[in-house]
XYZ file of C-alpha atoms in Angstrom:
404
model
C 0.068 0.147 0.009
C 1.445 3.219 -1.027
C 0.897 5.624 2.098
C 1.595 8.683 -0.209
C -1.333 7.926 -2.552
C -4.308 10.042 -2.609
C -6.523 6.991 -2.307
C -4.725 6.119 1.131
C -5.189 9.528 2.248
C -9.010 9.210 1.584
C -9.315 5.932 3.112
C -7.587 7.167 6.305
C -10.074 10.117 6.636
C -12.631 8.180 5.852
C -11.628 5.667 8.734
C -11.318 8.727 10.999
C -14.696 10.011 10.133
C -16.347 6.515 10.555
C -14.735 5.869 13.767
C -16.169 9.281 15.171
C -19.532 8.900 13.796
C -19.691 5.352 15.284
C -18.493 6.324 18.669
C -21.238 9.259 18.841
C -23.930 6.849 17.766
C -22.694 4.170 20.132
C -22.529 6.474 23.272
C -25.855 8.010 22.312
C -24.683 11.378 21.064
C -26.018 11.121 17.452
C -29.692 10.408 16.826
C -29.220 10.303 13.079
C -29.192 7.060 10.768
C -26.883 6.715 7.809
C -28.129 5.901 4.411
C -25.571 5.137 1.946
C -27.601 5.269 -1.223
C -29.731 8.104 -0.194
C -29.279 11.900 -1.214
C -29.708 12.633 2.407
C -26.895 10.718 3.931
C -27.944 11.282 7.417
C -31.700 11.185 8.575
C -33.183 11.731 11.974
C -34.251 8.323 13.546
C -36.892 7.766 16.322
C -35.126 4.442 17.174
C -31.808 6.010 17.585
C -33.513 8.987 19.465
C -35.195 6.483 21.822
C -31.599 4.630 22.356
C -30.360 8.147 23.038
C -32.878 8.787 25.748
C -31.840 5.439 27.544
C -28.198 6.501 27.497
C -29.056 9.984 28.898
C -31.411 8.899 31.518
C -29.020 6.159 32.675
C -26.092 8.382 32.403
C -27.773 11.030 34.684
C -29.235 8.403 37.322
C -26.049 6.761 37.890
C -23.710 9.622 38.184
C -26.453 12.011 39.608
C -26.863 9.199 42.367
C -23.215 9.214 43.027
C -22.900 12.968 43.750
C -26.060 12.950 46.073
C -24.691 10.242 47.932
C -21.393 11.688 48.501
C -22.977 15.169 49.122
C -25.036 13.506 51.953
C -21.943 11.770 53.337
C -19.857 14.797 53.483
C -17.326 13.339 50.856
C -17.412 16.111 48.501
C -13.924 18.195 48.645
C -14.008 21.015 46.007
C -10.530 21.909 46.872
C -9.517 18.421 45.248
C -8.788 19.144 41.837
C -10.028 15.336 40.629
C -12.962 15.659 42.142
C -13.954 19.045 40.742
C -12.916 18.040 37.563
C -15.024 14.849 37.495
C -18.039 16.636 38.903
C -17.608 19.211 36.148
C -17.100 16.592 33.178
C -20.175 14.679 34.440
C -22.228 17.805 34.287
C -20.846 18.806 30.668
C -21.526 15.303 29.488
C -25.410 15.489 30.697
C -25.574 19.017 28.930
C -24.049 17.419 25.646
C -26.688 14.568 25.791
C -29.484 16.649 26.308
C -28.562 19.725 23.612
C -27.543 16.749 20.943
C -30.886 15.389 21.257
C -32.494 18.821 20.861
C -30.796 19.730 17.864
C -30.832 16.189 16.216
C -32.797 17.297 12.862
C -30.369 20.394 12.548
C -27.305 18.032 12.826
C -28.739 15.542 10.391
C -29.261 18.302 7.819
C -25.727 19.891 8.397
C -24.034 16.304 8.023
C -25.901 15.539 4.835
C -25.270 19.000 3.330
C -21.349 18.880 3.673
C -19.580 17.967 0.667
C -16.746 16.761 2.555
C -15.345 13.889 0.437
C -16.141 15.652 -2.748
C -13.677 18.478 -1.853
C -11.022 16.005 -0.493
C -10.951 14.329 -3.901
C -9.960 17.608 -5.536
C -6.885 18.079 -3.515
C -3.495 16.073 -2.950
C -2.585 16.178 0.671
C 0.680 16.204 2.103
C 1.424 12.858 3.436
C 3.722 13.794 6.379
C 1.519 16.534 7.541
C -1.572 14.599 7.486
C 0.169 11.572 9.549
C 1.211 13.864 12.050
C -2.012 15.638 12.442
C -3.888 12.149 12.565
C -1.372 10.977 14.855
C -2.135 13.989 17.304
C -5.891 13.408 17.002
C -5.394 9.755 17.864
C -3.231 10.986 20.860
C -5.984 13.412 21.810
C -8.845 10.816 21.896
C -6.848 7.913 22.915
C -3.750 8.757 24.669
C -5.282 11.323 26.925
C -7.860 8.879 28.363
C -5.252 6.151 28.921
C -3.097 8.721 30.937
C -6.109 9.779 33.117
C -6.784 6.151 33.540
C -3.316 5.625 34.992
C -3.806 8.691 37.151
C -7.177 7.125 38.437
C -5.439 4.050 39.222
C -2.822 5.449 41.336
C -5.516 7.508 43.040
C -7.436 4.464 43.704
C -4.536 2.490 45.125
C -3.938 5.331 47.327
C -7.171 6.412 48.502
C -9.687 3.243 48.060
C -7.368 0.124 47.561
C -10.226 -2.005 48.750
C -12.054 -1.048 45.317
C -11.753 -2.774 41.796
C -10.296 -1.363 38.805
C -13.732 -0.858 37.335
C -13.956 1.982 39.763
C -11.270 3.710 37.630
C -13.231 3.248 34.536
C -16.398 4.610 36.169
C -14.462 7.634 36.999
C -12.914 7.874 33.607
C -16.256 7.391 31.468
C -17.482 11.109 32.004
C -14.366 12.537 31.001
C -14.461 10.641 27.698
C -18.329 11.394 26.995
C -17.808 14.978 27.857
C -14.624 15.383 25.493
C -16.090 13.260 22.601
C -17.849 16.186 20.816
C -14.690 18.247 21.190
C -12.681 15.291 19.557
C -15.087 14.975 16.886
C -14.670 18.678 15.998
C -10.876 18.335 16.232
C -10.742 15.484 13.994
C -12.739 17.321 11.396
C -10.698 20.534 11.608
C -7.400 18.692 11.109
C -8.541 17.331 7.523
C -9.752 20.985 7.016
C -6.466 22.397 7.816
C -4.928 19.856 5.511
C -7.030 20.782 2.687
C -6.451 24.440 3.074
C -2.766 23.762 2.738
C -3.360 21.766 -0.440
C -5.551 24.592 -1.849
C -2.856 27.249 -0.855
C -0.354 24.924 -2.631
C -2.224 25.193 -5.894
C -2.861 29.067 -5.562
C 0.781 29.315 -4.871
C 1.503 27.179 -8.227
C -0.919 29.747 -10.130
C 0.967 32.756 -8.668
C 4.243 31.444 -9.879
C 3.121 30.611 -13.386
C 1.156 34.014 -13.553
C 4.000 36.066 -12.477
C 6.647 34.282 -14.796
C 4.210 34.619 -17.654
C 4.275 38.338 -17.136
C 8.229 38.961 -17.157
C 9.704 40.750 -20.019
C 11.407 37.905 -21.554
C 8.262 35.792 -21.501
C 6.057 38.386 -23.208
C 8.484 38.593 -26.013
C 8.822 34.940 -26.168
C 4.960 33.650 -26.045
C 2.380 34.956 -28.519
C -0.929 36.655 -27.579
C -3.170 33.854 -28.101
C -0.864 31.327 -26.158
C -0.971 33.955 -23.243
C -4.638 34.356 -23.285
C -5.113 30.597 -23.289
C -2.968 30.153 -20.212
C -4.682 32.845 -18.377
C -8.295 31.422 -19.282
C -7.002 28.010 -17.779
C -5.481 29.626 -14.688
C -8.595 31.627 -14.232
C -10.664 28.529 -14.500
C -8.457 26.988 -11.788
C -9.031 29.782 -9.492
C -12.566 29.855 -9.918
C -12.642 26.007 -8.936
C -10.501 26.777 -6.007
C -12.607 29.905 -5.002
C -15.536 27.598 -5.260
C -13.866 24.954 -2.649
C -12.568 27.661 -0.395
C -16.258 29.049 -0.122
C -17.563 25.685 0.620
C -14.859 25.185 3.317
C -15.627 28.692 4.963
C -19.745 27.938 4.846
C -19.411 24.566 6.171
C -16.949 25.131 8.906
C -19.032 27.385 10.483
C -22.022 25.316 10.223
C -20.203 22.431 11.614
C -19.131 24.653 14.546
C -22.834 25.548 15.550
C -23.627 21.983 17.137
C -20.279 21.802 18.981
C -19.955 25.347 20.318
C -21.837 24.763 23.893
C -19.720 21.772 24.421
C -16.476 23.573 23.691
C -17.362 26.608 25.997
C -18.317 24.251 28.735
C -15.232 22.106 28.239
C -13.134 25.416 28.296
C -14.922 26.586 31.556
C -14.135 23.047 33.029
C -10.608 23.098 31.991
C -10.198 26.793 33.483
C -11.574 25.831 36.740
C -9.854 22.572 36.972
C -6.676 24.238 36.367
C -7.326 26.784 38.740
C -7.983 24.104 41.578
C -5.262 22.030 40.491
C -2.511 24.854 40.849
C -4.126 25.545 44.302
C -4.026 21.767 45.521
C -0.309 21.999 44.666
C 0.238 25.269 46.444
C -1.786 23.781 49.514
C 0.307 20.857 49.791
C 3.446 22.813 49.726
C 1.979 25.156 52.344
C 0.852 22.324 54.444
C 4.526 21.030 54.490
C 6.349 24.355 55.111
C 3.881 26.117 57.372
C 1.861 23.351 58.785
C 4.586 21.157 59.182
C 2.717 18.195 57.903
C 4.504 15.605 55.443
C 4.438 16.575 51.773
C 1.887 14.404 49.620
C 4.211 13.720 46.736
C 1.827 11.202 45.053
C -1.322 13.274 45.385
C 0.704 16.237 43.845
C 1.781 14.001 41.005
C -1.808 12.918 40.305
C -3.002 16.638 40.333
C -0.106 17.338 37.887
C -1.422 14.680 35.274
C -5.062 16.502 35.462
C -3.526 19.831 34.830
C -1.280 18.663 32.095
C -4.228 17.162 30.245
C -6.267 20.315 30.766
C -3.493 22.309 29.525
C -2.702 20.136 26.470
C -6.713 20.103 25.549
C -6.875 23.595 25.413
C -3.341 24.327 23.610
C -3.942 21.355 20.806
C -7.272 23.094 20.061
C -6.067 26.537 19.866
C -3.010 25.689 18.083
C -5.088 24.017 15.420
C -7.624 26.865 15.009
C -4.784 29.244 14.832
C -3.217 27.181 12.232
C -6.555 27.535 10.391
C -6.498 30.966 10.584
C -2.874 31.500 9.431
C -3.737 29.208 6.492
C -6.719 31.227 5.337
C -4.766 34.239 5.689
C -1.930 32.951 3.705
C -4.544 32.211 0.835
C -5.558 36.012 0.857
C -1.795 36.921 0.849
C -0.979 34.650 -2.276
C -3.698 36.243 -4.124
C -2.646 39.785 -3.453
C 0.975 38.822 -4.630
C -0.144 37.963 -8.062
C 1.114 40.483 -10.674
C -1.932 41.538 -12.824
C -0.663 44.461 -14.584
C -0.273 42.227 -17.967
C -2.778 39.762 -17.009
C -6.027 38.720 -19.086
C -9.151 40.621 -18.000
C -10.907 37.103 -17.235
C -8.001 36.159 -15.059
C -7.758 39.322 -13.377
C -11.693 39.296 -12.537
C -11.327 35.791 -11.082
C -8.382 36.846 -8.802
C -10.446 40.014 -7.770
C -13.418 37.926 -6.788
C -11.401 35.392 -5.114
C -9.655 38.133 -3.309
C -12.695 39.912 -2.207
C -14.451 36.975 -0.827
C -11.201 36.014 1.358
C -11.016 39.534 2.445
C -14.616 40.058 3.412
C -15.415 36.699 4.876
C -12.606 36.947 7.708
C -12.185 33.204 8.332
C -12.934 33.059 12.343
C -13.547 30.354 14.772
C -15.808 31.851 17.234
C -18.081 29.481 19.108
C -21.544 31.067 20.166
C -19.897 34.311 19.334
C -18.270 34.738 22.640
C -14.387 34.242 22.101
C -12.173 33.652 19.260
C -10.008 30.472 19.344
C -6.588 31.626 18.644
C -3.155 31.483 20.432
C -4.466 34.569 22.480
C -6.675 32.362 24.307
C -3.989 30.551 25.838
C -2.716 33.784 27.293
C -6.252 34.608 28.458
C -6.416 31.389 30.192
C -3.260 31.601 31.819
C -3.835 35.414 33.429
C -7.630 34.291 34.417
C -5.929 31.292 36.416
C -3.035 33.631 37.620
C -5.930 36.025 38.911
C -8.276 33.290 40.572
C -5.071 31.624 42.202
C -3.681 34.943 43.538
C -6.757 35.492 45.481
C -7.042 31.995 46.567
C -3.526 31.919 47.888
C -3.870 35.373 49.599
C -6.890 34.158 51.379
C -5.581 30.939 52.545
C -2.394 32.673 53.773
C -4.354 35.094 55.715
C -6.160 32.584 57.386
C -3.118 30.551 57.835
C -1.098 33.315 59.528
C -3.902 34.477 61.502
C -4.182 30.853 63.240
C -0.468 30.907 64.342
């Protein structure tokens, strides 16, 4: 099998897509049935909806009962980063179940309208970049839950050695469900990024040929008819690329819509989890140096694992979205670099129309219009965590020194 061939690339992307759709269907987050021979590939299904309702009710009762039980037994410790992180992910998972059932018909129409594989067939993707991106997606979807499972096993042996390993899977499951929609969005966007890179490569190819055709020696060497023929062919190429770019822009925004609430809730979850995680690390150090207690190294290590996962989740998503923004900006830059002084009017119009759309559309990833996903988000998260942490540390130190 040739790993660099277009058919292999499409097969890998198809496998990734089928896997994500199958996981969402199996875990009750997709109430739509796939019809291979139909014009509308995805249709709302009552049977699937009933299946999703069973998942939602069962999940809510099982984990809701656990939270209520721990509350009445006084076992809830919101200063514990792992406990808080688990409770927040349970809440996010329940909200995801409910919202996905409500918007099932909208999701079916959106998924049926996306010409994903039609666009994919038009471009030759870079093998190395695609394999790195897909590997990152698998690390995010499989590697991170595995690391969290190891952390839960360490916590179980430290706090509840009498319990079985099933307890760790029970604690891990809400974290997997709450991040499943985000992982689906991440998986789709890595392919979109590779498609835009391939589109930019073809625009750059057009740019090089156009600028070469307008050199002084080429103007003397080539006949007017040949230049007109080449410019018309290049104009057709640009029009085709402009249509693909427009489809990517429109459907990327539509695909973001059903994922927006989950992404915002996950960000809040990671934000609070990081704050409490850093505070727990501080609290362990303060208990050692001020309170004279032995340092809880294993507990701090487990907290560090959850901190790393939260930070990595935010970083990977923002880095991907930032790369998408850079790729779309490069499209506009390449179009503006084209020399149109001696270009054919047909080609000049194609460039101007494509440039106008890229400039006015201003590609952005902004869930629910609240915040834009780019690298500035990481700095905002760190500044917010630092502000919350400063308040908590000051309050704790004031209380500790008052008790001395």
